mmCIF file of C-alpha atoms in Angstrom:
data_model
loop_
_atom_site.group_PDB
_atom_site.id
_atom_site.type_symbol
_atom_site.label_atom_id
_atom_site.label_comp_id
_atom_site.label_asym_id
_atom_site.label_seq_id
_atom_site.Cartn_x
_atom_site.Cartn_y
_atom_site.Cartn_z
ATOM 1 C CA MET G 1 -18.803 56.004 -16.087
ATOM 2 C CA VAL G 2 -15.905 54.272 -14.600
ATOM 3 C CA SER G 3 -18.400 52.600 -12.440
ATOM 4 C CA LEU G 4 -20.495 51.456 -14.729
ATOM 5 C CA GLY G 5 -17.318 49.863 -16.769
ATOM 6 C CA LEU G 6 -16.415 47.904 -14.112
ATOM 7 C CA VAL G 7 -19.505 46.158 -13.364
ATOM 8 C CA LEU G 8 -19.695 45.169 -17.019
ATOM 9 C CA LEU G 9 -16.608 44.000 -17.196
ATOM 10 C CA LEU G 10 -16.704 41.904 -13.911
ATOM 11 C CA SER G 11 -20.258 40.736 -15.681
ATOM 12 C CA TYR G 12 -18.633 39.608 -19.120
ATOM 13 C CA LEU G 13 -16.075 37.673 -17.011
ATOM 14 C CA ILE G 14 -18.102 35.626 -14.180
ATOM 15 C CA GLY G 15 -20.529 34.963 -17.360
ATOM 16 C CA SER G 16 -17.203 33.088 -19.137
ATOM 17 C CA ILE G 17 -16.954 31.051 -16.943
ATOM 18 C CA PRO G 18 -17.071 27.574 -18.650
ATOM 19 C CA SER G 19 -19.158 25.433 -16.467
ATOM 20 C CA SER G 20 -20.277 22.857 -19.294
ATOM 21 C CA LEU G 21 -16.177 22.885 -20.635
ATOM 22 C CA TRP G 22 -15.345 22.254 -16.520
ATOM 23 C CA THR G 23 -17.931 19.980 -16.022
ATOM 24 C CA GLY G 24 -16.911 18.081 -19.095
ATOM 25 C CA ARG G 25 -12.885 17.721 -17.705
ATOM 26 C CA LEU G 26 -13.789 16.437 -14.282
ATOM 27 C CA LYS G 27 -14.767 12.753 -16.483
ATOM 28 C CA GLY G 28 -12.166 13.718 -19.676
ATOM 29 C CA VAL G 29 -14.573 14.892 -21.899
ATOM 30 C CA ASP G 30 -14.234 17.649 -24.272
ATOM 31 C CA ILE G 31 -18.096 18.456 -24.387
ATOM 32 C CA ARG G 32 -17.628 20.645 -27.393
ATOM 33 C CA GLN G 33 -16.034 16.825 -29.393
ATOM 34 C CA HIS G 34 -19.407 15.186 -28.430
ATOM 35 C CA GLY G 35 -23.582 15.436 -29.263
ATOM 36 C CA SER G 36 -23.663 18.923 -30.864
ATOM 37 C CA GLY G 37 -20.732 20.341 -30.252
ATOM 38 C CA ASN G 38 -22.089 23.289 -27.987
ATOM 39 C CA ALA G 39 -20.530 24.151 -24.724
ATOM 40 C CA GLY G 40 -24.046 24.480 -23.343
ATOM 41 C CA ALA G 41 -26.556 22.955 -20.672
ATOM 42 C CA THR G 42 -28.548 21.250 -23.707
ATOM 43 C CA ASN G 43 -25.308 19.171 -24.880
ATOM 44 C CA THR G 44 -24.389 18.367 -21.170
ATOM 45 C CA PHE G 45 -27.751 16.887 -20.441
ATOM 46 C CA ARG G 46 -27.439 14.818 -23.610
ATOM 47 C CA VAL G 47 -23.377 13.796 -23.325
ATOM 48 C CA LEU G 48 -22.981 13.250 -19.342
ATOM 49 C CA GLY G 49 -26.404 12.816 -17.991
ATOM 50 C CA TRP G 50 -28.965 14.556 -16.491
ATOM 51 C CA LYS G 51 -26.812 14.871 -13.425
ATOM 52 C CA ALA G 52 -23.665 17.010 -15.140
ATOM 53 C CA GLY G 53 -27.044 18.867 -17.341
ATOM 54 C CA LEU G 54 -28.963 19.804 -14.398
ATOM 55 C CA PHE G 55 -25.322 21.132 -12.633
ATOM 56 C CA VAL G 56 -24.721 22.767 -15.413
ATOM 57 C CA LEU G 57 -27.973 24.757 -16.026
ATOM 58 C CA LEU G 58 -27.908 26.353 -12.183
ATOM 59 C CA ALA G 59 -24.760 27.244 -12.706
ATOM 60 C CA ASP G 60 -24.978 29.033 -16.053
ATOM 61 C CA PHE G 61 -28.590 30.114 -14.712
ATOM 62 C CA PHE G 62 -26.827 31.604 -11.251
ATOM 63 C CA LYS G 63 -24.488 33.618 -13.682
ATOM 64 C CA GLY G 64 -26.670 36.160 -15.023
ATOM 65 C CA PHE G 65 -28.963 36.098 -11.927
ATOM 66 C CA LEU G 66 -25.474 36.937 -10.044
ATOM 67 C CA CYS G 67 -24.117 39.833 -12.102
ATOM 68 C CA THR G 68 -27.657 41.175 -12.575
ATOM 69 C CA ALA G 69 -29.091 40.897 -9.021
ATOM 70 C CA ILE G 70 -26.040 41.781 -6.963
ATOM 71 C CA ILE G 71 -22.757 42.730 -9.645
ATOM 72 C CA SER G 72 -24.986 45.510 -11.497
ATOM 73 C CA GLN G 73 -25.830 47.194 -7.621
ATOM 74 C CA ILE G 74 -22.034 47.438 -7.131
ATOM 75 C CA ALA G 75 -21.924 50.300 -9.634
ATOM 76 C CA TRP G 76 -24.398 52.311 -6.906
ATOM 77 C CA GLN G 77 -21.640 51.497 -4.074
ATOM 78 C CA ILE G 78 -18.434 52.781 -6.576
ATOM 79 C CA GLY G 79 -20.504 55.806 -7.706
ATOM 80 C CA SER G 80 -23.137 57.802 -8.698
ATOM 81 C CA GLY G 81 -24.403 54.982 -11.262
ATOM 82 C CA PRO G 82 -25.326 55.581 -15.255
ATOM 83 C CA VAL G 83 -26.838 58.591 -16.366
ATOM 84 C CA THR G 84 -29.313 57.377 -18.731
ATOM 85 C CA PRO G 85 -32.748 58.757 -20.465
ATOM 86 C CA GLU G 86 -35.643 59.531 -18.525
ATOM 87 C CA ILE G 87 -37.313 57.004 -20.331
ATOM 88 C CA TRP G 88 -35.388 54.176 -18.843
ATOM 89 C CA ASP G 89 -34.998 53.406 -15.270
ATOM 90 C CA ALA G 90 -31.490 54.026 -14.325
ATOM 91 C CA ASP G 91 -31.283 50.775 -11.845
ATOM 92 C CA SER G 92 -32.974 48.402 -14.371
ATOM 93 C CA PHE G 93 -30.022 49.493 -16.735
ATOM 94 C CA LEU G 94 -27.793 48.906 -15.116
ATOM 95 C CA ARG G 95 -29.320 45.361 -13.866
ATOM 96 C CA ILE G 96 -29.791 44.770 -18.378
ATOM 97 C CA SER G 97 -26.832 45.900 -19.094
ATOM 98 C CA CYS G 98 -24.557 43.564 -16.776
ATOM 99 C CA GLY G 99 -26.939 40.880 -17.160
ATOM 100 C CA LEU G 100 -26.143 41.285 -21.289
ATOM 101 C CA MET G 101 -22.859 41.389 -20.083
ATOM 102 C CA ALA G 102 -22.747 37.456 -18.309
ATOM 103 C CA VAL G 103 -24.870 36.189 -21.267
ATOM 104 C CA VAL G 104 -22.341 37.510 -23.973
ATOM 105 C CA GLY G 105 -19.382 35.910 -21.538
ATOM 106 C CA HIS G 106 -21.174 33.061 -21.790
ATOM 107 C CA MET G 107 -21.324 32.761 -25.477
ATOM 108 C CA PHE G 108 -18.248 33.621 -26.042
ATOM 109 C CA PRO G 109 -16.452 33.084 -23.308
ATOM 110 C CA VAL G 110 -12.272 34.563 -22.488
ATOM 111 C CA PHE G 111 -11.794 31.577 -20.524
ATOM 112 C CA ALA G 112 -12.987 28.643 -23.228
ATOM 113 C CA SER G 113 -10.814 30.417 -27.093
ATOM 114 C CA PHE G 114 -13.978 32.559 -27.573
ATOM 115 C CA GLU G 115 -16.354 28.815 -28.093
ATOM 116 C CA GLY G 116 -19.336 28.827 -25.474
ATOM 117 C CA GLY G 117 -22.887 28.172 -25.236
ATOM 118 C CA LYS G 118 -26.279 29.307 -26.606
ATOM 119 C CA GLY G 119 -27.047 31.929 -22.947
ATOM 120 C CA ALA G 120 -30.424 30.334 -22.717
ATOM 121 C CA ALA G 121 -29.578 29.729 -18.793
ATOM 122 C CA THR G 122 -27.331 32.557 -18.297
ATOM 123 C CA ALA G 123 -30.417 34.867 -20.307
ATOM 124 C CA ALA G 124 -33.381 33.323 -17.974
ATOM 125 C CA GLY G 125 -30.986 34.184 -14.746
ATOM 126 C CA MET G 126 -30.749 37.683 -16.077
ATOM 127 C CA LEU G 127 -34.172 37.758 -16.456
ATOM 128 C CA TYR G 128 -34.956 36.321 -13.113
ATOM 129 C CA GLY G 129 -33.142 38.943 -11.433
ATOM 130 C CA ILE G 130 -34.531 41.568 -13.068
ATOM 131 C CA GLU G 131 -38.360 40.620 -12.539
ATOM 132 C CA PRO G 132 -38.582 37.031 -10.910
ATOM 133 C CA LEU G 133 -42.272 36.385 -11.011
ATOM 134 C CA SER G 134 -43.093 35.623 -14.603
ATOM 135 C CA ILE G 135 -39.428 34.303 -15.264
ATOM 136 C CA SER G 136 -40.729 31.408 -12.420
ATOM 137 C CA ILE G 137 -43.418 30.907 -14.546
ATOM 138 C CA THR G 138 -41.617 30.193 -17.408
ATOM 139 C CA LEU G 139 -39.187 28.059 -15.398
ATOM 140 C CA VAL G 140 -42.299 26.288 -14.538
ATOM 141 C CA ILE G 141 -43.439 25.672 -17.965
ATOM 142 C CA PHE G 142 -39.510 25.073 -18.766
ATOM 143 C CA VAL G 143 -39.485 22.250 -16.884
ATOM 144 C CA SER G 144 -42.692 20.231 -17.613
ATOM 145 C CA VAL G 145 -42.025 20.434 -20.902
ATOM 146 C CA ILE G 146 -38.607 18.448 -20.519
ATOM 147 C CA ALA G 147 -40.281 15.786 -17.773
ATOM 148 C CA ILE G 148 -43.413 15.580 -20.661
ATOM 149 C CA PHE G 149 -41.543 15.154 -24.019
ATOM 150 C CA LYS G 150 -37.651 14.316 -22.726
ATOM 151 C CA TYR G 151 -35.637 17.325 -24.877
ATOM 152 C CA VAL G 152 -34.149 20.428 -23.356
ATOM 153 C CA SER G 153 -34.213 22.284 -27.023
ATOM 154 C CA LEU G 154 -38.018 21.997 -27.036
ATOM 155 C CA GLY G 155 -38.117 23.396 -23.229
ATOM 156 C CA THR G 156 -35.898 26.346 -23.708
ATOM 157 C CA ILE G 157 -37.904 27.134 -27.305
ATOM 158 C CA VAL G 158 -41.164 26.843 -25.664
ATOM 159 C CA ALA G 159 -40.427 28.557 -22.619
ATOM 160 C CA ALA G 160 -38.847 31.771 -24.706
ATOM 161 C CA PHE G 161 -41.909 31.966 -26.639
ATOM 162 C CA ILE G 162 -43.977 32.159 -23.122
ATOM 163 C CA TYR G 163 -41.780 34.511 -21.109
ATOM 164 C CA PRO G 164 -42.256 37.844 -22.953
ATOM 165 C CA LEU G 165 -46.264 36.502 -22.878
ATOM 166 C CA SER G 166 -46.409 35.998 -19.130
ATOM 167 C CA GLN G 167 -44.915 39.867 -18.529
ATOM 168 C CA GLN G 168 -48.120 41.406 -21.073
ATOM 169 C CA LEU G 169 -50.375 39.103 -19.295
ATOM 170 C CA LEU G 170 -49.270 40.080 -15.377
ATOM 171 C CA VAL G 171 -49.171 43.370 -17.032
ATOM 172 C CA TRP G 172 -52.761 43.473 -18.718
ATOM 173 C CA ILE G 173 -54.891 40.675 -16.314
ATOM 174 C CA LEU G 174 -52.961 41.844 -12.618
ATOM 175 C CA GLY G 175 -51.729 45.227 -13.256
ATOM 176 C CA TRP G 176 -47.895 44.125 -12.534
ATOM 177 C CA PRO G 177 -45.278 46.520 -12.384
ATOM 178 C CA ILE G 178 -42.651 46.146 -15.281
ATOM 179 C CA ASP G 179 -41.199 48.465 -16.448
ATOM 180 C CA PRO G 180 -41.766 48.925 -20.425
ATOM 181 C CA SER G 181 -38.370 48.417 -21.579
ATOM 182 C CA VAL G 182 -38.155 45.710 -19.468
ATOM 183 C CA GLN G 183 -40.802 44.007 -21.053
ATOM 184 C CA ILE G 184 -39.162 45.265 -24.511
ATOM 185 C CA PHE G 185 -35.612 43.480 -23.996
ATOM 186 C CA SER G 186 -37.170 40.432 -22.279
ATOM 187 C CA ALA G 187 -39.272 39.985 -26.196
ATOM 188 C CA ILE G 188 -35.679 40.766 -27.486
ATOM 189 C CA VAL G 189 -34.017 38.270 -25.747
ATOM 190 C CA ALA G 190 -36.240 35.295 -26.312
ATOM 191 C CA ALA G 191 -36.610 35.775 -29.769
ATOM 192 C CA GLY G 192 -32.697 35.694 -29.576
ATOM 193 C CA ILE G 193 -32.265 32.542 -27.973
ATOM 194 C CA ILE G 194 -35.229 30.975 -30.306
ATOM 195 C CA VAL G 195 -33.392 32.151 -33.753
ATOM 196 C CA LYS G 196 -29.914 30.632 -31.758
ATOM 197 C CA HIS G 197 -31.648 27.348 -31.313
ATOM 198 C CA HIS G 198 -32.734 27.099 -35.309
ATOM 199 C CA ALA G 199 -30.973 24.344 -35.661
ATOM 200 C CA ASN G 200 -32.558 22.677 -32.928
ATOM 201 C CA ILE G 201 -35.268 23.033 -34.118
ATOM 202 C CA ARG G 202 -34.841 21.608 -37.031
ATOM 203 C CA ARG G 203 -33.443 18.543 -35.856
ATOM 204 C CA LEU G 204 -37.019 18.663 -33.607
ATOM 205 C CA PHE G 205 -38.869 18.036 -37.327
ATOM 206 C CA ASN G 206 -36.668 16.070 -38.691
ATOM 207 C CA GLY G 207 -36.631 13.523 -35.398
ATOM 208 C CA THR G 208 -33.640 13.766 -34.519
ATOM 209 C CA GLU G 209 -32.837 15.796 -31.496
ATOM 210 C CA SER G 210 -31.353 13.679 -28.616
ATOM 211 C CA LYS G 211 -33.210 13.370 -25.435
ATOM 212 C CA VAL G 212 -32.510 13.416 -22.265
ATOM 213 C CA THR G 213 -32.679 10.568 -19.980
ATOM 214 C CA PHE G 214 -33.096 10.390 -16.372
ATOM 215 C CA CYS G 215 -32.448 7.153 -14.847
ATOM 216 C CA GLY G 216 -28.971 7.662 -14.514
ATOM 217 C CA ASP G 217 -25.604 8.670 -16.551
ATOM 218 C CA GLU G 218 -25.470 6.126 -19.721
ATOM 219 C CA SER G 219 -22.189 6.014 -22.140
ATOM 220 C CA ILE G 220 -21.116 9.015 -24.104
ATOM 221 C CA ARG G 221 -21.230 6.694 -26.576
ATOM 222 C CA ASP G 222 -24.386 6.685 -26.605
ATOM 223 C CA LYS G 223 -25.316 10.429 -26.176
ATOM 224 C CA THR G 224 -23.632 11.277 -29.453
ATOM 225 C CA GLU G 225 -24.999 12.448 -32.605
#
C-alpha cells in the first residue's frame, strides 16, 4: 500500500505542473485572464498562438503518459504492487490509477491554486500509456478535425467520442486484446471530457467559439473573447 500511495502522489504532483500557466508567464500573460479563462492547451492555442499551444498540448500529453507508463511501474520496484480483484489485472489498475491522478492533478493543480485545465490532453497521454493503438487512431482524427475546421475544442470532442468506439472496433474486427476494464474506463473518461467541454459545445453551436491560427502568433487582444 505504501508503494501505491507513493506512485499516486507522484502522479498527482506531475499532473499538477501547470504548463499553460507557466508558458503564459514567460510571455507576461496570465492565461486565466484571457480567452475562455481556462488553463489548458485549447485556451493557450487561442490566446498565445499555435506554437505555444502545441508546446502545452505536448507537455500535458506527456504528463499523462509519463505517469501511466513509467511512474506506475515504480510500485513494482519498491513493493509487491496493489492487491486487486481477480477480474481486474493489477498492472492495468496501477496504470489507470496513476494516469487518473495525473488528470486530477492537471484539473486541480496544487502549484496553481487548484485552478487547472479540463484534462483532455493529459487524459490522452494516460490512455496512450494504457492502450496505444486506439489512441493513435484517435489522435489522427483529432489533428485532422483541427486542420480542417480550426477548432481545437471540436477536435477534442470528436476525438473523445471516437476513442471508445475505436477500441470496440479493434476488439470486434481484429480481436485486439484490450482488457474489458480498460474499455469501460476509457468510455467513462471520454464521456467526462465531453461533459467538461459543455461550454465549448454551446459556443460551437452559437458560432462564437474561437478558431486557432497557424500563420504566426497574433496579438492577445485579437484572440480574447
